[in-house]
PDB file of C-alpha atoms in Angstrom:
ATOM      1  CA  MET A   1      11.608   3.419  -0.530  1.00 83.00           C
ATOM      2  CA  THR A   2      12.104   6.393   1.762  1.00 89.00           C
ATOM      3  CA  LEU A   3       8.469   7.403   1.500  1.00 92.00           C
ATOM      4  CA  ALA A   4       7.391   3.809   2.147  1.00 92.00           C
ATOM      5  CA  SER A   5       9.571   3.665   5.263  1.00 92.00           C
ATOM      6  CA  ALA A   6       8.266   6.998   6.509  1.00 93.00           C
ATOM      7  CA  LEU A   7       4.649   5.943   6.040  1.00 93.00           C
ATOM      8  CA  VAL A   8       5.219   2.625   7.802  1.00 93.00           C
ATOM      9  CA  SER A   9       6.936   4.393  10.713  1.00 93.00           C
ATOM     10  CA  ARG A  10       3.762   6.488  11.046  1.00 96.00           C
ATOM     11  CA  HIS A  11       1.687   3.270  11.005  1.00 95.00           C
ATOM     12  CA  GLN A  12       0.210   4.136   7.625  1.00 95.00           C
ATOM     13  CA  PHE A  13       0.785   0.574   6.495  1.00 95.00           C
ATOM     14  CA  ARG A  14      -1.479   0.383   3.455  1.00 96.00           C
ATOM     15  CA  GLU A  15      -0.021   3.543   1.931  1.00 96.00           C
ATOM     16  CA  GLY A  16       3.476   2.383   2.810  1.00 95.00           C
ATOM     17  CA  LEU A  17       2.858  -0.963   1.160  1.00 96.00           C
ATOM     18  CA  SER A  18       1.687   0.762  -1.998  1.00 96.00           C
ATOM     19  CA  HIS A  19       4.934   2.724  -2.273  1.00 95.00           C
ATOM     20  CA  ALA A  20       7.092  -0.246  -1.327  1.00 96.00           C
ATOM     21  CA  GLN A  21       5.343  -2.371  -3.953  1.00 96.00           C
ATOM     22  CA  SER A  22       5.991   0.342  -6.558  1.00 96.00           C
ATOM     23  CA  ALA A  23       9.694   0.251  -5.685  1.00 95.00           C
ATOM     24  CA  LEU A  24       9.670  -3.538  -5.962  1.00 95.00           C
ATOM     25  CA  ASP A  25       7.920  -3.347  -9.339  1.00 96.00           C
ATOM     26  CA  ILE A  26      10.675  -1.027 -10.585  1.00 96.00           C
ATOM     27  CA  GLU A  27      13.496  -3.189  -9.184  1.00 94.00           C
ATOM     28  CA  PRO A  28      12.160  -6.719  -8.672  1.00 91.00           C
ATOM     29  CA  GLY A  29      15.506  -8.077  -7.465  1.00 87.00           C
ATOM     30  CA  ASN A  30      16.240  -5.319  -4.953  1.00 92.00           C
ATOM     31  CA  PRO A  31      16.588  -7.003  -1.536  1.00 93.00           C
ATOM     32  CA  ALA A  32      15.739  -3.777   0.307  1.00 93.00           C
ATOM     33  CA  ALA A  33      12.470  -3.420  -1.621  1.00 95.00           C
ATOM     34  CA  ILE A  34      11.639  -7.081  -1.034  1.00 95.00           C
ATOM     35  CA  ALA A  35      12.312  -6.684   2.691  1.00 95.00           C
ATOM     36  CA  GLN A  36      10.202  -3.508   2.872  1.00 96.00           C
ATOM     37  CA  VAL A  37       7.221  -5.155   1.178  1.00 97.00           C
ATOM     38  CA  ALA A  38       7.541  -8.286   3.323  1.00 97.00           C
ATOM     39  CA  SER A  39       7.884  -6.280   6.541  1.00 96.00           C
ATOM     40  CA  THR A  40       4.835  -4.223   5.694  1.00 97.00           C
ATOM     41  CA  ASP A  41       2.904  -7.376   4.805  1.00 97.00           C
ATOM     42  CA  VAL A  42       3.729  -8.685   8.286  1.00 96.00           C
ATOM     43  CA  GLU A  43       2.493  -5.465   9.896  1.00 94.00           C
ATOM     44  CA  LEU A  44      -0.783  -5.883   8.013  1.00 96.00           C
ATOM     45  CA  GLY A  45      -1.102  -9.523   9.107  1.00 95.00           C
ATOM     46  CA  ARG A  46      -0.456 -10.828   5.602  1.00 96.00           C
ATOM     47  CA  TYR A  47       1.907 -13.525   6.815  1.00 96.00           C
ATOM     48  CA  ASP A  48       1.459 -15.865   3.847  1.00 97.00           C
ATOM     49  CA  ASP A  49       2.357 -13.096   1.395  1.00 97.00           C
ATOM     50  CA  ALA A  50       5.394 -12.112   3.443  1.00 97.00           C
ATOM     51  CA  ASN A  51       6.527 -15.721   3.743  1.00 95.00           C
ATOM     52  CA  ARG A  52       6.283 -16.361  -0.007  1.00 95.00           C
ATOM     53  CA  LEU A  53       8.215 -13.206  -0.815  1.00 94.00           C
ATOM     54  CA  LEU A  54      10.939 -13.807   1.759  1.00 93.00           C
ATOM     55  CA  ARG A  55      11.448 -17.484   0.920  1.00 90.00           C
ATOM     56  CA  ALA A  56      11.689 -16.753  -2.817  1.00 91.00           C
ATOM     57  CA  ALA A  57      14.164 -13.940  -2.183  1.00 89.00           C
ATOM     58  CA  ARG A  58      16.293 -16.026   0.176  1.00 80.00           C
ATOM     59  CA  ALA A  59      16.558 -18.752  -2.455  1.00 79.00           C
ATOM     60  CA  ASP A  60      17.947 -16.272  -4.991  1.00 73.00           C
ATOM     61  CA  THR A  61      20.102 -14.053  -2.773  1.00 64.00           C
ATOM     62  CA  VAL A  62      23.166 -14.587  -0.691  1.00 66.00           C
ATOM     63  CA  THR A  63      23.231 -13.048   2.773  1.00 78.00           C
ATOM     64  CA  ASN A  64      21.572  -9.654   2.889  1.00 88.00           C
ATOM     65  CA  VAL A  65      20.998  -7.603   6.036  1.00 92.00           C
ATOM     66  CA  ALA A  66      17.597  -6.276   4.936  1.00 92.00           C
ATOM     67  CA  LEU A  67      16.304  -9.754   4.110  1.00 93.00           C
ATOM     68  CA  ASP A  68      17.809 -11.245   7.271  1.00 93.00           C
ATOM     69  CA  THR A  69      16.112  -8.598   9.412  1.00 94.00           C
ATOM     70  CA  ALA A  70      12.728  -8.994   7.709  1.00 95.00           C
ATOM     71  CA  SER A  71      12.995 -12.783   7.961  1.00 94.00           C
ATOM     72  CA  ALA A  72      13.899 -12.595  11.653  1.00 95.00           C
ATOM     73  CA  ARG A  73      10.882 -10.408  12.392  1.00 95.00           C
ATOM     74  CA  TYR A  74       8.591 -12.723  10.423  1.00 95.00           C
ATOM     75  CA  ASP A  75       9.985 -15.787  12.203  1.00 96.00           C
ATOM     76  CA  GLU A  76       9.690 -14.119  15.598  1.00 95.00           C
ATOM     77  CA  LEU A  77       6.042 -13.196  15.066  1.00 94.00           C
ATOM     78  CA  THR A  78       5.141 -16.618  13.722  1.00 95.00           C
ATOM     79  CA  GLY A  79       6.740 -18.432  16.656  1.00 95.00           C
ATOM     80  CA  ASN A  80       9.915 -19.724  15.016  1.00 95.00           C
ATOM     81  CA  LEU A  81      12.308 -18.176  17.510  1.00 95.00           C
ATOM     82  CA  ALA A  82      15.243 -20.432  16.650  1.00 95.00           C
ATOM     83  CA  ALA A  83      15.135 -19.309  13.011  1.00 91.00           C
ATOM     84  CA  ALA A  84      14.771 -15.672  14.115  1.00 93.00           C
ATOM     85  CA  ARG A  85      17.906 -15.969  16.242  1.00 93.00           C
ATOM     86  CA  ARG A  86      19.822 -17.528  13.355  1.00 89.00           C
ATOM     87  CA  SER A  87      18.813 -14.703  11.026  1.00 84.00           C
ATOM     88  CA  ILE A  88      19.970 -12.067  13.462  1.00 85.00           C
TER      89      ILE A  88
END
């Protein structure tokens, strides 16, 4: 996860996604890994993939800061500002 975050912060999104996806494969229920993959998907313009991942995770998880933040960013970029404000 740390390497994925570092790569994304350097705008190396494809490499970051690869590492984030590996973390998610190891721990499929880890909200931080889900949020990292979804956030990176958004950066790559893969909004449908991010949406599917976030909605599935939100259905299975109670409140989680990582998921709330990733959801807010997704909602902000897709024009759903009211939902973004609720998440934050």
